Short mmCIF file of the C-alpha atoms (twelve columns), coordinates in Angstrom:
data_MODEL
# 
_entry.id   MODEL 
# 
loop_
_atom_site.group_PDB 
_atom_site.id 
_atom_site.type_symbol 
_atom_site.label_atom_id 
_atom_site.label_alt_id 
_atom_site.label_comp_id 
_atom_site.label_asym_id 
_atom_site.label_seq_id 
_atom_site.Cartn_x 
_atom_site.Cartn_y 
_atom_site.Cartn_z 
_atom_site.pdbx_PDB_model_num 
ATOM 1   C CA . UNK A 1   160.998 142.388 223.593 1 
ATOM 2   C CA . UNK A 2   160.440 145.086 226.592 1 
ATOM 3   C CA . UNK A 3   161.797 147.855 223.789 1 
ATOM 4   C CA . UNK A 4   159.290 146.888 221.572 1 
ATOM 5   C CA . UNK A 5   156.326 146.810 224.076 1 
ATOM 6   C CA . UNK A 6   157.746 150.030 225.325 1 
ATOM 7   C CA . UNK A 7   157.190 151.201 221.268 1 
ATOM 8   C CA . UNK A 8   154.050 149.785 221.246 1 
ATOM 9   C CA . UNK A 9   152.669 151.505 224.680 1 
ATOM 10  C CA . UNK A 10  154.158 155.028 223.038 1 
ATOM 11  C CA . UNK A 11  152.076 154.331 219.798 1 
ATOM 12  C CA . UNK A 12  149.008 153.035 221.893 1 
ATOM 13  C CA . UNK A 13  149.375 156.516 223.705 1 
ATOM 14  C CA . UNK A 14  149.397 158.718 220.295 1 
ATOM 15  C CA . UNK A 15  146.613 156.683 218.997 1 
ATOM 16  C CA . UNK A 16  144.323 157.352 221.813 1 
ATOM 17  C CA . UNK A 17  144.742 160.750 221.635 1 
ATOM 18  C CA . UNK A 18  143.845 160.796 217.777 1 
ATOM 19  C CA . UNK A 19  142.065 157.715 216.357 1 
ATOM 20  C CA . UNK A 20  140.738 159.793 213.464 1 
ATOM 21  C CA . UNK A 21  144.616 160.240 211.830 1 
ATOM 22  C CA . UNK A 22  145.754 159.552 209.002 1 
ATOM 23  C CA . UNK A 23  148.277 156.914 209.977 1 
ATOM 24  C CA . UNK A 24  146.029 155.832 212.620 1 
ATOM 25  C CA . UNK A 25  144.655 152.235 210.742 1 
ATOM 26  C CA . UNK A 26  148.247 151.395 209.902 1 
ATOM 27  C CA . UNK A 27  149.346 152.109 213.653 1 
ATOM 28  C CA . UNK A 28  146.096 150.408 214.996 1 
ATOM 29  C CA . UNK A 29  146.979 147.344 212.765 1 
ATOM 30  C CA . UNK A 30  150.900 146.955 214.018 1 
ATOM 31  C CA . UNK A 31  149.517 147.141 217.583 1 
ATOM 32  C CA . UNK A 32  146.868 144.362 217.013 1 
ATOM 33  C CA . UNK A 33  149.604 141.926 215.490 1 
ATOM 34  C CA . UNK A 34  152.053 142.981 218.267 1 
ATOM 35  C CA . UNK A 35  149.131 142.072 221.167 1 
ATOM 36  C CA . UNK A 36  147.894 139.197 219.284 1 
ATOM 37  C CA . UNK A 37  150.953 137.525 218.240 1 
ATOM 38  C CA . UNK A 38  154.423 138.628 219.649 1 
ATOM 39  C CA . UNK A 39  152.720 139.237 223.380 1 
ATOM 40  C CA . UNK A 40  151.374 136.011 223.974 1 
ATOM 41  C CA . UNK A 41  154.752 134.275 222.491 1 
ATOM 42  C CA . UNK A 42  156.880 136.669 225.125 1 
ATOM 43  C CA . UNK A 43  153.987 136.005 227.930 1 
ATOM 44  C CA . UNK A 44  154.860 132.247 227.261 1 
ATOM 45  C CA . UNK A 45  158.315 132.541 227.167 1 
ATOM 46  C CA . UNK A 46  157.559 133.963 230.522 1 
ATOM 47  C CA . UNK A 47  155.620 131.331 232.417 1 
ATOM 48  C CA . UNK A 48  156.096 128.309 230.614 1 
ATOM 49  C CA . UNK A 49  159.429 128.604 230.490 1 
ATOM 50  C CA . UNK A 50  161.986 131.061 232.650 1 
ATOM 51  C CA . UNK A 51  159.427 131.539 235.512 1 
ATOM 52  C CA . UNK A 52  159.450 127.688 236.658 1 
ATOM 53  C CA . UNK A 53  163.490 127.407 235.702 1 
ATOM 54  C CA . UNK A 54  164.014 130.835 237.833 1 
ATOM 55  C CA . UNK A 55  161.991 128.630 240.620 1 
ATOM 56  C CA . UNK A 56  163.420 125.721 240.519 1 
ATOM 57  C CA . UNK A 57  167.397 128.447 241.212 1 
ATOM 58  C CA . UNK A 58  165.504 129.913 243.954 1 
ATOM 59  C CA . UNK A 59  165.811 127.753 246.971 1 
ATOM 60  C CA . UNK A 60  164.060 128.790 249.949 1 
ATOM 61  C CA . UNK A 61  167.565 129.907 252.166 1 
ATOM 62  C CA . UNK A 62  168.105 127.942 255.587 1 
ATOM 63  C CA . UNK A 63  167.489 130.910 257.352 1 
ATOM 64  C CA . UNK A 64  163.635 131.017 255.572 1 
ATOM 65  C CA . UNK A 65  164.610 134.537 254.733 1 
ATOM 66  C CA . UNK A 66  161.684 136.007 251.670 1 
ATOM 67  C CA . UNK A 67  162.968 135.426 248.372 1 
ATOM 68  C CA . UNK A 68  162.167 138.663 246.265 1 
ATOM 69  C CA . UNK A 69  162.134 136.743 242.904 1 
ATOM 70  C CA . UNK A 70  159.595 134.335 244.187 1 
ATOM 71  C CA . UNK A 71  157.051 137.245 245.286 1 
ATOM 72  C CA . UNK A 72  157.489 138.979 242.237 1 
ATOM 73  C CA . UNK A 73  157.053 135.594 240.013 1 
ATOM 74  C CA . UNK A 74  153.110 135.556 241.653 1 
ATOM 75  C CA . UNK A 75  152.985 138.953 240.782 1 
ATOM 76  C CA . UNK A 76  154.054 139.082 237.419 1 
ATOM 77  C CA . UNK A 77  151.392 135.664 236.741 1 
ATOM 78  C CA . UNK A 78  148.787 137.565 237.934 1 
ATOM 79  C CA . UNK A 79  149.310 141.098 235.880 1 
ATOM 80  C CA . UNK A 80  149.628 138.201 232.688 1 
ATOM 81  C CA . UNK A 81  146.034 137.552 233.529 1 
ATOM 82  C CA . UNK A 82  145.196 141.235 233.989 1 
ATOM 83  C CA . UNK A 83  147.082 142.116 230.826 1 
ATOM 84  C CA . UNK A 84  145.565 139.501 228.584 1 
ATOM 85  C CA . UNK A 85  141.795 140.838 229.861 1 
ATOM 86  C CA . UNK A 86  142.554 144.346 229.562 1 
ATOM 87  C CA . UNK A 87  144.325 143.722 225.961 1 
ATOM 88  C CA . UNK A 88  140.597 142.154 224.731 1 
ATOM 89  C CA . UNK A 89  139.262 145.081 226.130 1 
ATOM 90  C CA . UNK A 90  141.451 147.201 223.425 1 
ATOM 91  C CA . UNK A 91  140.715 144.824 220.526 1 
ATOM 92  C CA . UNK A 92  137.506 146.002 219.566 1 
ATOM 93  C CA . UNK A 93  138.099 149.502 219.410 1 
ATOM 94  C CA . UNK A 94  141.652 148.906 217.437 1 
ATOM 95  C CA . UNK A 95  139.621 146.671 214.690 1 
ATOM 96  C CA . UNK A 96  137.589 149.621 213.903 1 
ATOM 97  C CA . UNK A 97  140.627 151.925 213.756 1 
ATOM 98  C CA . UNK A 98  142.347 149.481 211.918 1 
ATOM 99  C CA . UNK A 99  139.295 149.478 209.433 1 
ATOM 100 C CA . UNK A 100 139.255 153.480 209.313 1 
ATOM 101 C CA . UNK A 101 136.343 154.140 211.597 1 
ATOM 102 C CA . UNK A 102 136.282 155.396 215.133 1 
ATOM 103 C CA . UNK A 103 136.257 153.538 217.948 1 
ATOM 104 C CA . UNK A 104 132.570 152.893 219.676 1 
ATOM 105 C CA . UNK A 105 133.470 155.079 222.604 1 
ATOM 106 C CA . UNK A 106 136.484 156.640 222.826 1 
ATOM 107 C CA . UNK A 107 136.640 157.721 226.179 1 
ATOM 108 C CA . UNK A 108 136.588 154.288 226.734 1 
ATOM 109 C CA . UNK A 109 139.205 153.593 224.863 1 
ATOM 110 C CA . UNK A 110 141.331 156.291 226.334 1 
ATOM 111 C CA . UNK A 111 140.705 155.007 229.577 1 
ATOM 112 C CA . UNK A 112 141.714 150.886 228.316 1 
ATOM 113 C CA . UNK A 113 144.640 152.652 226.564 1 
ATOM 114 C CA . UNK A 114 145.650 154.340 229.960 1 
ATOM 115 C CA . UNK A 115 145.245 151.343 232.388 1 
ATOM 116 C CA . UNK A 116 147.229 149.192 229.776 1 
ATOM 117 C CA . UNK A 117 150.038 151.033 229.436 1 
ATOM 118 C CA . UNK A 118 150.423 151.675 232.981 1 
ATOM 119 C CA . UNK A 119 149.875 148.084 233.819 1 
ATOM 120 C CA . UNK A 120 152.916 147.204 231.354 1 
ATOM 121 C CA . UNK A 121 155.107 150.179 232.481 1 
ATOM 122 C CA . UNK A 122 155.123 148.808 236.253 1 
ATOM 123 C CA . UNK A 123 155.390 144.925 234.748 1 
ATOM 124 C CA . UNK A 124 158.346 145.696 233.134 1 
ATOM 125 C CA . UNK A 125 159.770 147.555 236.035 1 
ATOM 126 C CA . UNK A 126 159.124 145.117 238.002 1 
ATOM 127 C CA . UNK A 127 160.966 142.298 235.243 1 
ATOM 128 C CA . UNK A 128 163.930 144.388 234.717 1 
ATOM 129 C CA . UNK A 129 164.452 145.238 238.487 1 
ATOM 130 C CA . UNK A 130 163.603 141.982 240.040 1 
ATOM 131 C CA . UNK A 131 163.702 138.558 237.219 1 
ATOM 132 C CA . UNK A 132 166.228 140.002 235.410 1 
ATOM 133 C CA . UNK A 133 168.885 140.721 237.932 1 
ATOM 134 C CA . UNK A 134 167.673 137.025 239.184 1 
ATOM 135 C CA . UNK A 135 168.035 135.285 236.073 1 
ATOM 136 C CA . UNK A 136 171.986 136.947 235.713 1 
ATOM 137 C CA . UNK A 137 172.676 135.340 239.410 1 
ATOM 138 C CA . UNK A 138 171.687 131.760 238.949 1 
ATOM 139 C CA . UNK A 139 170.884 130.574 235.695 1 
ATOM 140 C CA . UNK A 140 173.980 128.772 234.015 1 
ATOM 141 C CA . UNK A 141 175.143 129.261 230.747 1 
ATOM 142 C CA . UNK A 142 172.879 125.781 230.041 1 
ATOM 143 C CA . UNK A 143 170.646 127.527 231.206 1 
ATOM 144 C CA . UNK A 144 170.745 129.717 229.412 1 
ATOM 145 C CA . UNK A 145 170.890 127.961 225.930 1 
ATOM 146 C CA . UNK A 146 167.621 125.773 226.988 1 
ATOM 147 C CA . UNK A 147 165.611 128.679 227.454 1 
ATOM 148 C CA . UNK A 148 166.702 130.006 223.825 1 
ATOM 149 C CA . UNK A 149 165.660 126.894 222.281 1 
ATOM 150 C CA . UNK A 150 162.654 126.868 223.799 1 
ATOM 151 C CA . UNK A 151 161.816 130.372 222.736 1 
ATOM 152 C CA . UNK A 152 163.213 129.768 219.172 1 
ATOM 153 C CA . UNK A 153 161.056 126.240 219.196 1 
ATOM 154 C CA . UNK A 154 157.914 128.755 219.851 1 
ATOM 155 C CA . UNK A 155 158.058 130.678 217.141 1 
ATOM 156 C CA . UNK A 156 159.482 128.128 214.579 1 
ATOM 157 C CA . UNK A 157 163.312 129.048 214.890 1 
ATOM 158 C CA . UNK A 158 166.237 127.206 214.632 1 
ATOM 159 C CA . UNK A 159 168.753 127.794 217.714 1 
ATOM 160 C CA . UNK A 160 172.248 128.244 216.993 1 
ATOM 161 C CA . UNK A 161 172.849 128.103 220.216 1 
# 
């Protein structure tokens, strides 16, 4: 999922710098469906799922040292809710693309594109660097198998699992 986000930033990039091109409503049109559907499924995934099980492995220690993960969990919640406005605030301007027209104000959209993309770059570095190494060091293989049929379940999947 974070390789095709990554994708999906690049092409948000090249699209703000020319909405009028010629491939432009075809890219505009792969980012909606990515932001509208796969997104929200992976944001899900996220909190509904591995956050709380990635909690519930993350006991506070005896010595009440700060847990990293736990930090970074509230973090990563809140840039969900700062993701999900600032992808509405793209919307719009990607219908019209999408359509073959321009977008209403394209510095605007320049400027959404910018503070998007930046806000996913540091969530995923933030993901790979902190809930990733976590989930390696204490989820069990049951785990493990759980949260795949939970993300198959989402999106209508069998899990062979």
């Amino acid at each position: 999922m974070h390789e095709r986000l990554r994708r999906q930033c690049e092409n948000l990039v090249q699209l703000a710098k020319d909405p009028a091109a010629a491939e432009a409503p075809e890219i505009a049109a792969a980012i909606l469906d990515f932001l509208e559907t796969d997104l929200p499924l992976h944001r899900a995934d996220e909190e509904e799922d591995l956050f709380p099980l990635l909690e519930r492995r993350s006991p506070v220690p005896e010595t009440g040292a700060h847990d990293e993960l736990l930090s970074s969990l509230a973090v990563l919640r809140q840039e969900h809710r700062d993701d999900i406005e600032q992808g509405h605030s793209l919307f719009a301007s990607l219908r019209l693309i999408a359509e073959g027209e321009a977008p209403r104000d394209p510095e605007m959209f320049r400027h959404y594109v910018h503070a998007f993309v930046k806000l996913q770059r540091g969530h995923q570095a933030l993901e790979n660097r902190v809930v990733l190494t976590a989930a390696f060091e204490r989820l069990t293989p049951e785990d493990l198998a759980e949260l795949g049929r939970k993300m198959a379940a989402r999106r209508g999947l069998l899990f062979a699992g």
